[in-house]
Short mmCIF file of C-alpha atoms in Angstrom, two decimals:
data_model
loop_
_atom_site.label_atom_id
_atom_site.label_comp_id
_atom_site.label_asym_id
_atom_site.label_seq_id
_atom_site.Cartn_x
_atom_site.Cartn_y
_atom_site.Cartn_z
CA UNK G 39 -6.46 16.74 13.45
CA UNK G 40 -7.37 15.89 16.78
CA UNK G 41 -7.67 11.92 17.94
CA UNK G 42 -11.52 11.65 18.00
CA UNK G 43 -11.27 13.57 13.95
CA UNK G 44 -13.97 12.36 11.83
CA UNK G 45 -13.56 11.24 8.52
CA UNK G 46 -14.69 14.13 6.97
CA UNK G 47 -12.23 16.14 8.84
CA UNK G 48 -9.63 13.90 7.96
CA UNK G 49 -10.35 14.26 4.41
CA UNK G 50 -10.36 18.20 4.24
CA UNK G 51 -7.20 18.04 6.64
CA UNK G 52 -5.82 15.50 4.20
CA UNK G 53 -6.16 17.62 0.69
CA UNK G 54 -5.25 21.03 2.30
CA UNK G 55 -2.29 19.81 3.70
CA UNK G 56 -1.59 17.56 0.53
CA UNK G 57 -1.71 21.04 -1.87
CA UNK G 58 0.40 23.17 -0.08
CA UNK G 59 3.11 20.52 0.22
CA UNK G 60 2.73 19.06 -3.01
CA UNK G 61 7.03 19.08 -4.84
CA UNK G 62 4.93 20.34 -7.86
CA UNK G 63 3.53 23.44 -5.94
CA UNK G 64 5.46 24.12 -3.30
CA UNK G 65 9.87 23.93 -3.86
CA UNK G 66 10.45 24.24 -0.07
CA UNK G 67 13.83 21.69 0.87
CA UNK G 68 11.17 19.74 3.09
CA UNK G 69 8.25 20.20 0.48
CA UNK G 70 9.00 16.30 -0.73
CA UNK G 71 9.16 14.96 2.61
CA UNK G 72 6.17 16.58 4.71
CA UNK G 73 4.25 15.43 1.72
CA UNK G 74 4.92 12.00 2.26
CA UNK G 75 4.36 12.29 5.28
CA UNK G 76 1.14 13.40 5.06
CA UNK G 77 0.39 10.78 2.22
CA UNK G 78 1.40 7.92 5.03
CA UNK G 79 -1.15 10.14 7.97
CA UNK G 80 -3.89 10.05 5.39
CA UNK G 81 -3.15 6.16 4.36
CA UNK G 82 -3.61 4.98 8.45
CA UNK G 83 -6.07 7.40 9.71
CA UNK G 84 -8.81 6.83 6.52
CA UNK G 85 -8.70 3.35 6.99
CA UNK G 86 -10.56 2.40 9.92
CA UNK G 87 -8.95 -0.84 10.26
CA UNK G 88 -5.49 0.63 10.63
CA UNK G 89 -6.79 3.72 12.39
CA UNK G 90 -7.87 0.88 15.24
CA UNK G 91 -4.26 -0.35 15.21
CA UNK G 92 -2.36 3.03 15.19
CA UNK G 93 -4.60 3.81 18.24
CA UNK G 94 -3.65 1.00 20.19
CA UNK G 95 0.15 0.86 19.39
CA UNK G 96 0.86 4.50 18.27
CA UNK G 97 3.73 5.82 15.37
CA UNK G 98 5.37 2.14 15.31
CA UNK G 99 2.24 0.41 14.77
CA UNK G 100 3.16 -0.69 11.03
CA UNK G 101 6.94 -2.06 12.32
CA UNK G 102 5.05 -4.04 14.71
CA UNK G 103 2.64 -5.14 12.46
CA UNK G 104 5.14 -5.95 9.72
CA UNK G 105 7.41 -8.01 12.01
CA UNK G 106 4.57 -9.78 13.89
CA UNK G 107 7.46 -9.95 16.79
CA UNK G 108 10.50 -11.56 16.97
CA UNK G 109 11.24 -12.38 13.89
CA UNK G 110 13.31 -16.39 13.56
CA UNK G 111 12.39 -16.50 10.04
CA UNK G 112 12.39 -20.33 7.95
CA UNK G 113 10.94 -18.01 5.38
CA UNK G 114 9.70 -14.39 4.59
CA UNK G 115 8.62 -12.68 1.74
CA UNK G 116 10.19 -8.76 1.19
CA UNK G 117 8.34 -6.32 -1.20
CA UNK G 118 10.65 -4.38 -2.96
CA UNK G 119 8.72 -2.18 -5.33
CA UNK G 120 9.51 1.10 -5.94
CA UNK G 121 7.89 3.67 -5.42
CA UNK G 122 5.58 1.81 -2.96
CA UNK G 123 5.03 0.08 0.68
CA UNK G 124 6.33 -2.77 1.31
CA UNK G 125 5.26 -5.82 3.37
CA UNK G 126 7.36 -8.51 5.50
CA UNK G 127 6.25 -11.87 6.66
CA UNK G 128 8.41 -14.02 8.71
CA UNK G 129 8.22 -17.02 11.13
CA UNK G 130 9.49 -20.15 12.97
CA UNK G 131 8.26 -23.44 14.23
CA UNK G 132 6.82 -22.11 17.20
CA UNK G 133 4.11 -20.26 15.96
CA UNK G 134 3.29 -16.52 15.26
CA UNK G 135 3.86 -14.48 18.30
CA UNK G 136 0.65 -13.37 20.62
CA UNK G 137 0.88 -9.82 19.17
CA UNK G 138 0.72 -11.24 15.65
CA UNK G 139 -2.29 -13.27 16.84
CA UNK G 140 -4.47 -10.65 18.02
CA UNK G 141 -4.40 -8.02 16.18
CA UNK G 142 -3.61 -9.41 12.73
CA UNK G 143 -4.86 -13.20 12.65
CA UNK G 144 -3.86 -16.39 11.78
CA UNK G 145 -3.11 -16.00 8.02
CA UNK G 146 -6.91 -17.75 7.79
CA UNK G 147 -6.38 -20.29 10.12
CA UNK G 148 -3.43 -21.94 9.23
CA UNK G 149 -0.64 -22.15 11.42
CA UNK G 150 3.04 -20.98 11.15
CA UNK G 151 4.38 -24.94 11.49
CA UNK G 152 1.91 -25.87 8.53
CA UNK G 153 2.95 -23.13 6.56
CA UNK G 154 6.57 -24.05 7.11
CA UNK G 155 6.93 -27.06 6.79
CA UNK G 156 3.69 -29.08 7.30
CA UNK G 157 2.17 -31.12 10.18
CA UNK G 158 3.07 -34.84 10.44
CA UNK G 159 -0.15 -36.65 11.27
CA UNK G 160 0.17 -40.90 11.94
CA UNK G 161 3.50 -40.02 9.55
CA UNK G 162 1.75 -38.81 6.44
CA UNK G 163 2.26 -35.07 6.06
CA UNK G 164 -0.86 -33.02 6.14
CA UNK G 165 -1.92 -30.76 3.38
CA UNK G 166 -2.57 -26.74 3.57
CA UNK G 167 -2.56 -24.26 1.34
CA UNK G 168 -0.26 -21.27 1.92
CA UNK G 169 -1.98 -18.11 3.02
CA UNK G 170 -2.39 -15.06 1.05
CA UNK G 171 0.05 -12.27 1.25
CA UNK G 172 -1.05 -8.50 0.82
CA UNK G 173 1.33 -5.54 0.44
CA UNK G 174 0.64 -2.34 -1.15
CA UNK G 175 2.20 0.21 -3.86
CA UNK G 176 1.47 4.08 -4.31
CA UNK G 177 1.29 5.52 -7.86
CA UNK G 178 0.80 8.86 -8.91
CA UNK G 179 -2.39 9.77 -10.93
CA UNK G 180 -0.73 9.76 -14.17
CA UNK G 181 0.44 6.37 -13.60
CA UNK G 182 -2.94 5.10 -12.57
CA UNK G 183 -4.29 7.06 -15.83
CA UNK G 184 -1.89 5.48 -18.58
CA UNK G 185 -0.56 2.15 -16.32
CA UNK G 186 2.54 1.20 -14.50
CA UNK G 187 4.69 -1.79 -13.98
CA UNK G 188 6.38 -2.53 -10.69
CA UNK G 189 9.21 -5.23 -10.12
CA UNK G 190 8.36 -7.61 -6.53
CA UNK G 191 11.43 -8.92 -5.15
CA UNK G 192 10.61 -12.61 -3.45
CA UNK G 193 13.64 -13.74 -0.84
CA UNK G 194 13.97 -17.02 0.28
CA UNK G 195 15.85 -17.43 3.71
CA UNK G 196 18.68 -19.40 1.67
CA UNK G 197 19.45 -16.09 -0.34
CA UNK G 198 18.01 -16.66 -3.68
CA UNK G 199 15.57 -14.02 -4.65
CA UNK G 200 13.12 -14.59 -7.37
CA UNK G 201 11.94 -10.76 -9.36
CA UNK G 202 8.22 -10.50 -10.48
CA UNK G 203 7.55 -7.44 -12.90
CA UNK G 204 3.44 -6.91 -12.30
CA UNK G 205 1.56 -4.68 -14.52
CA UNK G 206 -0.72 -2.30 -12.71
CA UNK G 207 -3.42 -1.67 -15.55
CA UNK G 208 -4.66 1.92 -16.93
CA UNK G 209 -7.49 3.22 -15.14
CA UNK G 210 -6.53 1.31 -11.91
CA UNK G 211 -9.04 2.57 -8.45
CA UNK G 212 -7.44 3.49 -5.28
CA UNK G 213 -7.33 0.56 -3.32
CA UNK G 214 -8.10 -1.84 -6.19
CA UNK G 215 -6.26 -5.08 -5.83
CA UNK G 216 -4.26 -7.10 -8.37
CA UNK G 217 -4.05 -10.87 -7.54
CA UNK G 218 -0.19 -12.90 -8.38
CA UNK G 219 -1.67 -16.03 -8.11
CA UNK G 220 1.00 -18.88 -6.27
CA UNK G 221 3.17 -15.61 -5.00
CA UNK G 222 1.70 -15.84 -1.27
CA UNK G 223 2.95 -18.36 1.45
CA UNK G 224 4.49 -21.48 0.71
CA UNK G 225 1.82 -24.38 1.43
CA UNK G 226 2.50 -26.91 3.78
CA UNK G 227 2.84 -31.29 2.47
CA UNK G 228 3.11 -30.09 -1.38
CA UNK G 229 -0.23 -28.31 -1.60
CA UNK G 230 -0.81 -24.88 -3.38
CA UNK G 231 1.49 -21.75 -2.55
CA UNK G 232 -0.95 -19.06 -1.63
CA UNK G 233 -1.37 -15.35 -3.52
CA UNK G 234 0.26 -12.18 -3.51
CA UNK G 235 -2.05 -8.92 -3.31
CA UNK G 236 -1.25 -5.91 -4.03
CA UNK G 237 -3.31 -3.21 -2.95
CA UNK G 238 -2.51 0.05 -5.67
CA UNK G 239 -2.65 3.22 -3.39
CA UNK G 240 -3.18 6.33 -5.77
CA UNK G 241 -1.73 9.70 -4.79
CA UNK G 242 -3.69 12.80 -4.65
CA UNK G 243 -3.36 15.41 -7.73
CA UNK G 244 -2.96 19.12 -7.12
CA UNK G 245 -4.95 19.98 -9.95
CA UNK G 246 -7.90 16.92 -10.74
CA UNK G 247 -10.30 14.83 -8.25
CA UNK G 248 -11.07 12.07 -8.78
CA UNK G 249 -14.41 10.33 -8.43
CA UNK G 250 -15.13 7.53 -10.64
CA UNK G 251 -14.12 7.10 -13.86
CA UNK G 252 -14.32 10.95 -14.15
CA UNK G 253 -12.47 14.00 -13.36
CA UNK G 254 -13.29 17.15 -11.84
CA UNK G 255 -11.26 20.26 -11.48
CA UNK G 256 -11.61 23.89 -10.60
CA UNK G 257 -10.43 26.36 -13.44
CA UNK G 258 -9.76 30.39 -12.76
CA UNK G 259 -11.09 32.49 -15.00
CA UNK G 260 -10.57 36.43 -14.98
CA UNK G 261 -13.94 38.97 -14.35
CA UNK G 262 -13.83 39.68 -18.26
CA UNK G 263 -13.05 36.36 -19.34
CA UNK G 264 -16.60 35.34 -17.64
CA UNK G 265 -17.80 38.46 -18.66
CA UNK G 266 -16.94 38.72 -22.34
CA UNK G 267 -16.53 34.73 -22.97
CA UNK G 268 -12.92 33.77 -24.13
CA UNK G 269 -10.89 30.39 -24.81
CA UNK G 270 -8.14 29.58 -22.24
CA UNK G 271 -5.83 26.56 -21.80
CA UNK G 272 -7.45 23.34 -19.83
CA UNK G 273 -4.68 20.61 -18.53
CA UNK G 274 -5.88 17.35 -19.05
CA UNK G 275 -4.23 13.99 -18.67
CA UNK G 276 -3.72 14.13 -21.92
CA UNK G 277 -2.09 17.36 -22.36
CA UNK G 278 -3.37 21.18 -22.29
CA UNK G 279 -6.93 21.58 -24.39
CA UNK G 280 -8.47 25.28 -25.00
CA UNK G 281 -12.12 25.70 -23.10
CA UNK G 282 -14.27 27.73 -24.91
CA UNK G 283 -16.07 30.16 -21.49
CA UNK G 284 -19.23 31.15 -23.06
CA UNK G 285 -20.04 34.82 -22.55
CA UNK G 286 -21.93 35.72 -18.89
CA UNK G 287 -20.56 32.55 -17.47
CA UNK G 288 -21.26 32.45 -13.94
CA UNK G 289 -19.40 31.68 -10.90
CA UNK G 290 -19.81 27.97 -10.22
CA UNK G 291 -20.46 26.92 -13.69
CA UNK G 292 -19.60 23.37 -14.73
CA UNK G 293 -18.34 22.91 -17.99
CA UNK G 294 -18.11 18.74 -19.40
CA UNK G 295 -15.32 17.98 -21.37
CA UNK G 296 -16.18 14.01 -23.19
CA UNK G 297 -14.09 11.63 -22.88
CA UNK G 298 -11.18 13.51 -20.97
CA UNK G 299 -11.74 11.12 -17.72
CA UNK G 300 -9.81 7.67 -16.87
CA UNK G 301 -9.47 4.75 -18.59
CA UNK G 302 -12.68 2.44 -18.18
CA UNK G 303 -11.93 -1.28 -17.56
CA UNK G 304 -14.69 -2.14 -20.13
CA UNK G 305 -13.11 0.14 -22.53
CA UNK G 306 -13.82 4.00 -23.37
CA UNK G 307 -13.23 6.72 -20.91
CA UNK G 308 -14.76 9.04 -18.50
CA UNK G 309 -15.35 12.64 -18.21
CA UNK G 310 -13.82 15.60 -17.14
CA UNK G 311 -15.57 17.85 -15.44
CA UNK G 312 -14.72 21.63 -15.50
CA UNK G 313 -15.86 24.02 -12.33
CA UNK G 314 -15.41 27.90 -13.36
CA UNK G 315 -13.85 29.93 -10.40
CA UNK G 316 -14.61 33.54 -11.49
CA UNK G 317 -11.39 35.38 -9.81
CA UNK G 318 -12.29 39.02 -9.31
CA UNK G 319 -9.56 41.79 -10.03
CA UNK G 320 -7.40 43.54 -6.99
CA UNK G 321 -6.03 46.52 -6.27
CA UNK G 322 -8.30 48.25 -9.00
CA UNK G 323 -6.63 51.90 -10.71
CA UNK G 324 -8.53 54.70 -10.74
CA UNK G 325 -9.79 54.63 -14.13
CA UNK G 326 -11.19 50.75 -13.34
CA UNK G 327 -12.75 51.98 -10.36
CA UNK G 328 -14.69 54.51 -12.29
CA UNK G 329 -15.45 52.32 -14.82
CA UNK G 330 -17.16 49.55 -12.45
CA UNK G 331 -18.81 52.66 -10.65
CA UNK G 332 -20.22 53.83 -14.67
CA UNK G 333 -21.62 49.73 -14.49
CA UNK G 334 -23.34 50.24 -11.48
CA UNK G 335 -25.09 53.17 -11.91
CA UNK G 336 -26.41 51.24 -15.80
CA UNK G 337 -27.51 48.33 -13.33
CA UNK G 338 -28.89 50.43 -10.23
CA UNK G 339 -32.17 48.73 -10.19
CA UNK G 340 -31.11 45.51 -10.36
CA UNK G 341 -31.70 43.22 -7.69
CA UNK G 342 -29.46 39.86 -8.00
CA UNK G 343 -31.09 38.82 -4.56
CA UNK G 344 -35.04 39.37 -5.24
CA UNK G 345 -35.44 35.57 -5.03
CA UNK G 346 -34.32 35.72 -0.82
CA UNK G 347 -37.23 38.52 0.08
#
């Protein structure tokens, strides 16, 4: 898309391009990789926060913003979840670099030396909390329908590393948070550590859409399956259902299948939601051709568009 792309186009852009490189759909050696790298696109350039940054600093702008400069370290945290993104924070005595400062704060106001190792004020240490820390982790649908656990690896700069296994529940929203409380920053004159967030990214599905707790999806249907009504095989998250096509189904037609949707945090589930696609037949034989010409001379006065003059 080009730079000024709005969202909209970003979107549309973002699920063609996330269908035809999808592993499950398309088997091409760079199938798994382009669609990555489309995932990571979509990720920067629907977030207009991010979008801001990528403008200003171009492909590295999430090294830079990672790092926040040079990086000294008296202490860091790594996120090592897999699959996922990870998220590094470092720092020394001397403060968080300029870049850091403008374009991603002061971790609320708090400086690096408080963080690290607290402020000595008329020799009594001053208190701060430790700032939050956010990184984020990419599921795939299924994941976000039945839950997922991830293991967060916490270094220290003395070596020791300290594993966290976090439970992403079912049902989980695309860019729904999940709050380790104590994981974040180390505060400063024995106050409170600060939290870990992670942000749960969810990955597109070839097949449903997701809005809600529901689920839509587009189902083909042959020109006498409409036609004559049949039962044909629905996937689900739950595993392939027959759909019962009434007779005369129309193009378009929405079909509601209860309690086929996500996981609801309050309990129950949503809905799937069903859109016919009537796929007409190609490369008709002779005898098919006469037979569709025997239809329209039965139907010659009818007028489907009567309701436009």
């Amino acid at each position: 898309v080009p730079k000024g792309a709005k969202a909209e186009d970003v979107k549309k852009a973002y699920r063609r391009l996330a269908r035809q490189y999808h592993p499950d759909l398309n088997k091409g050696a760079d199938a798994e990789r382009r669609f990555k790298e489309v995932n990571e696109a979509h990720e920067v350039l629907s977030d207009p926060e991010k979008r801001k940054r990528y403008d200003k600093l171009g492909a590295n702008w999430q090294q830079f913003s990672r790092a926040g400069g040079q990086r000294q370290g008296d202490f860091e945290w790594v996120f090592t979840g897999t699959p996922g993104r990870g998220f590094e924070g470092a720092g020394d005595l001397g403060g968080f670099s300029d870049f850091f400062r403008t374009f991603f704060g002061d971790l609320g106001g708090i400086s690096q030396e408080d963080l690290v190792r607290g402020r000595r004020t008329n020799g009594r240490s001053r208190q701060r909390a430790g700032a939050d820390v956010e990184a984020e982790v990419e599921i795939p649908l299924a994941e976000a329908y039945r839950g997922a656990e991830r293991s967060i690896s916490l270094q220290r700069p003395d070596g020791t590393t300290r594993r966290l296994d976090v439970k992403i529940p079912a049902g989980v929203r695309d860019g729904q948070r999940i709050r380790l409380a104590g994981q974040g920053a180390p505060g400063a004159g024995g106050a409170r550590a600060g939290d870990l967030y992670l942000r749960v990214r969810v990955l597109p599905h070839p097949f449903f859409r997701r809005e809600g707790d529901d689920l839509h999806a587009e189902l083909p249907v042959s020109l006498h399956e409409a036609l004559l009504g049949a039962e044909v095989p629905v996937p689900t998250m739950k595993g392939r259902v027959q759909l019962k096509i009434p007779a005369e189904t129309q193009n378009g037609r929405t079909i509601r299948l209860a309690g086929q949707g996500m996981p609801r945090a309050a309990g129950g589930q949503g809905d799937m939601y069903v859109t016919v696609k009537v796929v007409l037949p190609q490369k008709l034989s002779g005898e098919e051709r006469e037979l569709v010409e025997k239809l329209a001379k039965q139907r010659a006065n009818e007028n489907v568009r009567s309701h436009l003059l």
